[in-house]
PDB file of C-alpha atoms in Angstrom:
ATOM      1  CA  MET G 253     -36.851 -51.330  12.750  1.00 74.00           C
ATOM      2  CA  THR G 254     -36.220 -50.285  16.234  1.00 80.00           C
ATOM      3  CA  GLN G 255     -32.745 -50.533  18.107  1.00 92.00           C
ATOM      4  CA  TYR G 256     -31.848 -51.424  21.440  1.00 95.00           C
ATOM      5  CA  PHE G 257     -30.617 -48.178  23.899  1.00 96.00           C
ATOM      6  CA  GLU G 258     -28.799 -48.995  26.726  1.00 97.00           C
ATOM      7  CA  CYS G 259     -29.827 -45.587  28.626  1.00 97.00           C
ATOM      8  CA  LYS G 260     -27.877 -44.955  32.484  1.00 96.00           C
ATOM      9  CA  VAL G 261     -29.926 -42.682  35.280  1.00 95.00           C
ATOM     10  CA  ARG G 262     -27.435 -41.515  38.184  1.00 95.00           C
ATOM     11  CA  TYR G 263     -29.248 -40.756  41.779  1.00 92.00           C
ATOM     12  CA  GLU G 264     -29.064 -40.382  45.165  1.00 90.00           C
ATOM     13  CA  LYS G 265     -31.161 -43.981  45.978  1.00 88.00           C
ATOM     14  CA  THR G 266     -31.421 -44.357  49.943  1.00 85.00           C
ATOM     15  CA  MET G 267     -30.191 -48.398  50.153  1.00 86.00           C
ATOM     16  CA  GLU G 268     -31.694 -50.798  52.722  1.00 90.00           C
ATOM     17  CA  ASN G 269     -29.298 -50.089  55.972  1.00 93.00           C
ATOM     18  CA  GLY G 270     -30.838 -46.737  55.737  1.00 89.00           C
ATOM     19  CA  LEU G 271     -27.878 -44.763  54.113  1.00 92.00           C
ATOM     20  CA  ILE G 272     -28.374 -42.363  51.372  1.00 90.00           C
ATOM     21  CA  LYS G 273     -25.957 -43.805  47.993  1.00 92.00           C
ATOM     22  CA  ARG G 274     -25.723 -42.304  44.568  1.00 93.00           C
ATOM     23  CA  VAL G 275     -25.909 -44.890  42.057  1.00 94.00           C
ATOM     24  CA  THR G 276     -25.840 -45.300  38.696  1.00 95.00           C
ATOM     25  CA  GLU G 277     -28.275 -47.952  36.762  1.00 95.00           C
ATOM     26  CA  PRO G 278     -28.508 -49.250  33.622  1.00 97.00           C
ATOM     27  CA  TYR G 279     -31.555 -50.055  31.577  1.00 96.00           C
ATOM     28  CA  ILE G 280     -32.496 -50.881  28.241  1.00 96.00           C
ATOM     29  CA  VAL G 281     -34.733 -49.092  25.882  1.00 96.00           C
ATOM     30  CA  GLU G 282     -36.367 -50.131  22.480  1.00 94.00           C
ATOM     31  CA  ALA G 283     -36.596 -47.145  20.378  1.00 93.00           C
ATOM     32  CA  LEU G 284     -36.583 -46.257  16.700  1.00 91.00           C
ATOM     33  CA  SER G 285     -33.596 -43.162  17.453  1.00 93.00           C
ATOM     34  CA  PHE G 286     -31.849 -41.050  20.676  1.00 94.00           C
ATOM     35  CA  THR G 287     -34.123 -38.855  20.757  1.00 94.00           C
ATOM     36  CA  GLU G 288     -37.171 -40.960  21.323  1.00 93.00           C
ATOM     37  CA  ALA G 289     -34.790 -43.232  23.378  1.00 94.00           C
ATOM     38  CA  GLU G 290     -34.095 -41.106  26.035  1.00 94.00           C
ATOM     39  CA  ALA G 291     -37.947 -39.698  25.473  1.00 94.00           C
ATOM     40  CA  ARG G 292     -38.957 -43.085  26.389  1.00 93.00           C
ATOM     41  CA  PHE G 293     -36.686 -43.305  29.158  1.00 94.00           C
ATOM     42  CA  LEU G 294     -37.795 -40.688  31.412  1.00 93.00           C
ATOM     43  CA  GLU G 295     -41.255 -41.327  30.949  1.00 93.00           C
ATOM     44  CA  GLU G 296     -40.770 -44.810  31.833  1.00 93.00           C
ATOM     45  CA  ILE G 297     -37.504 -44.048  34.948  1.00 92.00           C
ATOM     46  CA  GLU G 298     -40.176 -40.737  36.467  1.00 90.00           C
ATOM     47  CA  PRO G 299     -42.034 -42.480  39.163  1.00 89.00           C
ATOM     48  CA  PHE G 300     -39.017 -44.601  40.100  1.00 84.00           C
ATOM     49  CA  VAL G 301     -37.233 -41.431  40.855  1.00 83.00           C
ATOM     50  CA  ALA G 302     -40.050 -38.946  41.402  1.00 78.00           C
ATOM     51  CA  GLY G 303     -39.196 -36.549  44.144  1.00 81.00           C
ATOM     52  CA  VAL G 304     -35.545 -37.103  44.066  1.00 84.00           C
ATOM     53  CA  GLU G 305     -32.892 -35.168  41.830  1.00 90.00           C
ATOM     54  CA  TYR G 306     -30.829 -37.261  38.781  1.00 91.00           C
ATOM     55  CA  GLU G 307     -29.361 -37.187  35.477  1.00 92.00           C
ATOM     56  CA  VAL G 308     -29.366 -39.474  32.824  1.00 93.00           C
ATOM     57  CA  SER G 309     -25.410 -40.312  32.611  1.00 93.00           C
ATOM     58  CA  ASP G 310     -25.292 -42.215  29.271  1.00 95.00           C
ATOM     59  CA  ILE G 311     -27.172 -43.132  25.600  1.00 96.00           C
ATOM     60  CA  LYS G 312     -26.027 -45.478  23.698  1.00 96.00           C
ATOM     61  CA  LYS G 313     -26.823 -48.353  21.599  1.00 96.00           C
ATOM     62  CA  ALA G 314     -27.004 -51.618  22.707  1.00 95.00           C
ATOM     63  CA  ARG G 315     -25.025 -53.807  20.549  1.00 91.00           C
ATOM     64  CA  PHE G 316     -27.635 -57.349  21.032  1.00 92.00           C
ATOM     65  CA  SER G 317     -28.628 -59.174  18.459  1.00 90.00           C
ATOM     66  CA  GLU G 318     -31.405 -61.165  20.222  1.00 91.00           C
ATOM     67  CA  LEU G 319     -33.703 -60.262  23.627  1.00 94.00           C
ATOM     68  CA  ILE G 320     -34.829 -63.260  25.409  1.00 94.00           C
ATOM     69  CA  GLU G 321     -37.575 -63.069  28.207  1.00 94.00           C
ATOM     70  CA  SER G 322     -38.713 -65.487  30.196  1.00 92.00           C
ATOM     71  CA  ASN G 323     -42.252 -65.671  31.335  1.00 89.00           C
ATOM     72  CA  ASP G 324     -41.064 -66.721  34.821  1.00 89.00           C
ATOM     73  CA  GLY G 325     -41.196 -64.218  37.157  1.00 86.00           C
ATOM     74  CA  GLY G 326     -38.500 -65.258  39.460  1.00 88.00           C
ATOM     75  CA  ASP G 327     -36.262 -64.930  36.875  1.00 92.00           C
ATOM     76  CA  ASP G 328     -35.176 -61.466  37.351  1.00 92.00           C
ATOM     77  CA  ARG G 329     -31.365 -60.721  36.450  1.00 96.00           C
ATOM     78  CA  TRP G 330     -30.116 -60.023  32.670  1.00 97.00           C
ATOM     79  CA  PHE G 331     -26.721 -62.409  31.287  1.00 97.00           C
ATOM     80  CA  LYS G 332     -24.908 -60.963  28.179  1.00 97.00           C
ATOM     81  CA  ALA G 333     -24.736 -64.056  26.183  1.00 97.00           C
ATOM     82  CA  LYS G 334     -22.082 -64.718  23.097  1.00 97.00           C
ATOM     83  CA  VAL G 335     -23.064 -67.083  20.944  1.00 96.00           C
ATOM     84  CA  ALA G 336     -21.115 -68.372  17.928  1.00 95.00           C
ATOM     85  CA  PHE G 337     -23.534 -69.534  15.082  1.00 92.00           C
ATOM     86  CA  VAL G 338     -21.387 -72.476  13.416  1.00 88.00           C
ATOM     87  CA  SER G 339     -21.818 -73.065   9.642  1.00 86.00           C
ATOM     88  CA  LEU G 340     -19.493 -74.757   7.115  1.00 82.00           C
ATOM     89  CA  ASP G 341     -17.976 -73.513   4.139  1.00 80.00           C
ATOM     90  CA  GLU G 342     -18.724 -75.214   1.373  1.00 81.00           C
ATOM     91  CA  LYS G 343     -15.597 -74.349  -0.603  1.00 84.00           C
ATOM     92  CA  THR G 344     -13.135 -74.346   1.631  1.00 83.00           C
ATOM     93  CA  GLY G 345     -14.395 -77.266   3.891  1.00 81.00           C
ATOM     94  CA  GLN G 346     -13.678 -75.382   7.063  1.00 86.00           C
ATOM     95  CA  GLU G 347     -15.695 -74.131  10.055  1.00 85.00           C
ATOM     96  CA  LYS G 348     -17.066 -70.451   9.982  1.00 88.00           C
ATOM     97  CA  ARG G 349     -18.035 -68.968  13.446  1.00 89.00           C
ATOM     98  CA  SER G 350     -20.217 -65.698  13.528  1.00 92.00           C
ATOM     99  CA  ASN G 351     -20.162 -64.409  16.854  1.00 94.00           C
ATOM    100  CA  HIS G 352     -23.414 -62.642  18.031  1.00 95.00           C
ATOM    101  CA  ASN G 353     -24.205 -60.709  21.101  1.00 96.00           C
ATOM    102  CA  MET G 354     -27.642 -62.069  23.103  1.00 96.00           C
ATOM    103  CA  LEU G 355     -29.181 -60.628  26.475  1.00 97.00           C
ATOM    104  CA  VAL G 356     -30.822 -63.688  28.388  1.00 97.00           C
ATOM    105  CA  GLN G 357     -32.827 -63.238  31.663  1.00 96.00           C
ATOM    106  CA  GLY G 358     -32.492 -65.872  34.192  1.00 96.00           C
ATOM    107  CA  GLN G 359     -32.534 -65.861  37.983  1.00 95.00           C
ATOM    108  CA  ASP G 360     -29.235 -67.473  37.884  1.00 95.00           C
ATOM    109  CA  LEU G 361     -26.870 -68.942  35.433  1.00 96.00           C
ATOM    110  CA  ARG G 362     -27.948 -72.125  34.725  1.00 96.00           C
ATOM    111  CA  ILE G 363     -31.593 -71.207  34.023  1.00 95.00           C
ATOM    112  CA  ALA G 364     -29.958 -68.426  32.072  1.00 96.00           C
ATOM    113  CA  ILE G 365     -28.602 -70.757  29.950  1.00 96.00           C
ATOM    114  CA  LYS G 366     -31.538 -73.211  29.689  1.00 96.00           C
ATOM    115  CA  ASN G 367     -33.687 -70.288  28.908  1.00 95.00           C
ATOM    116  CA  LEU G 368     -31.249 -69.570  26.013  1.00 95.00           C
ATOM    117  CA  ASP G 369     -30.978 -72.975  24.940  1.00 94.00           C
ATOM    118  CA  ALA G 370     -34.814 -73.648  24.856  1.00 94.00           C
ATOM    119  CA  TYR G 371     -35.197 -70.854  22.620  1.00 93.00           C
ATOM    120  CA  MET G 372     -32.656 -71.667  20.268  1.00 92.00           C
ATOM    121  CA  ALA G 373     -33.504 -75.076  20.006  1.00 90.00           C
ATOM    122  CA  GLY G 374     -36.161 -73.882  17.689  1.00 78.00           C
ATOM    123  CA  GLY G 375     -33.155 -72.993  14.989  1.00 81.00           C
ATOM    124  CA  MET G 376     -32.211 -75.289  12.020  1.00 81.00           C
ATOM    125  CA  ALA G 377     -27.930 -73.705  13.235  1.00 82.00           C
ATOM    126  CA  ASP G 378     -25.052 -74.909  15.523  1.00 87.00           C
ATOM    127  CA  TYR G 379     -24.445 -73.103  17.974  1.00 91.00           C
ATOM    128  CA  LEU G 380     -21.769 -72.343  20.643  1.00 93.00           C
ATOM    129  CA  ILE G 381     -22.381 -70.136  24.274  1.00 95.00           C
ATOM    130  CA  VAL G 382     -18.382 -68.465  23.844  1.00 95.00           C
ATOM    131  CA  SER G 383     -19.377 -66.934  27.421  1.00 96.00           C
ATOM    132  CA  MET G 384     -22.274 -65.479  29.178  1.00 97.00           C
ATOM    133  CA  ALA G 385     -21.885 -62.887  32.004  1.00 97.00           C
ATOM    134  CA  GLU G 386     -24.074 -60.896  34.169  1.00 97.00           C
ATOM    135  CA  THR G 387     -24.749 -57.599  34.144  1.00 97.00           C
ATOM    136  CA  ALA G 388     -26.151 -54.852  35.915  1.00 96.00           C
ATOM    137  CA  ILE G 389     -29.299 -54.153  33.258  1.00 96.00           C
ATOM    138  CA  MET G 390     -32.834 -53.229  35.945  1.00 94.00           C
ATOM    139  CA  ASP G 391     -34.655 -53.260  32.985  1.00 93.00           C
ATOM    140  CA  ILE G 392     -36.067 -53.678  29.727  1.00 94.00           C
ATOM    141  CA  PHE G 393     -38.602 -50.659  27.887  1.00 94.00           C
ATOM    142  CA  HIS G 394     -39.749 -52.220  25.015  1.00 90.00           C
ATOM    143  CA  TYR G 395     -41.081 -50.267  21.834  1.00 83.00           C
ATOM    144  CA  LYS G 396     -44.727 -48.739  22.063  1.00 74.00           C
ATOM    145  CA  ALA G 397     -45.994 -47.527  18.939  1.00 70.00           C
ATOM    146  CA  GLU G 398     -47.591 -44.035  18.925  1.00 67.00           C
ATOM    147  CA  GLY G 399     -51.082 -43.815  18.804  1.00 56.00           C
TER     148      GLY G 399
END
C-alpha cells in the first residue's frame, strides 16, 4: 500500500530579480517506503536542479488521508484541510467527530473549499471543514509501479 512522504530539497535558486537565494522546497512523493521515496524524489527533482548543488534536507511521512487534485490548470496551490466526519454514537446518542487531514488543490482558498466540497458531495457522511491553510508544497509525484 502506498503512502505519502514529504520530501524537502535545499538548493540555491536564482530569483526573478537576479539574486541568488538558498531555498528549501517541499514536495509530496507517493511511495511504498522511505528508501523508494528518496530514490523517486531524486529522479523527479534532478531535471529541475540540474547544474546546481542541492541536498535532500528532510523526508518524513505526510499525514494525509486523502489527496484531492483539480483538473483545472489554474489550480496551482496546495491547501491542508482538517475535516471532521460527524457520526452519531447509537449507545450514548452523542455526536462523535473523527478528524482527517486532506491535501486539496486550488487556485486560492475559495476554490480549494469548492474543490473539497465537490469531492465530498458524492459521500454519505456528514462533515465539517475545521480548518484550511495554504501550504508551501510545490508538486506531487505519484506512485509508478516498476515494469
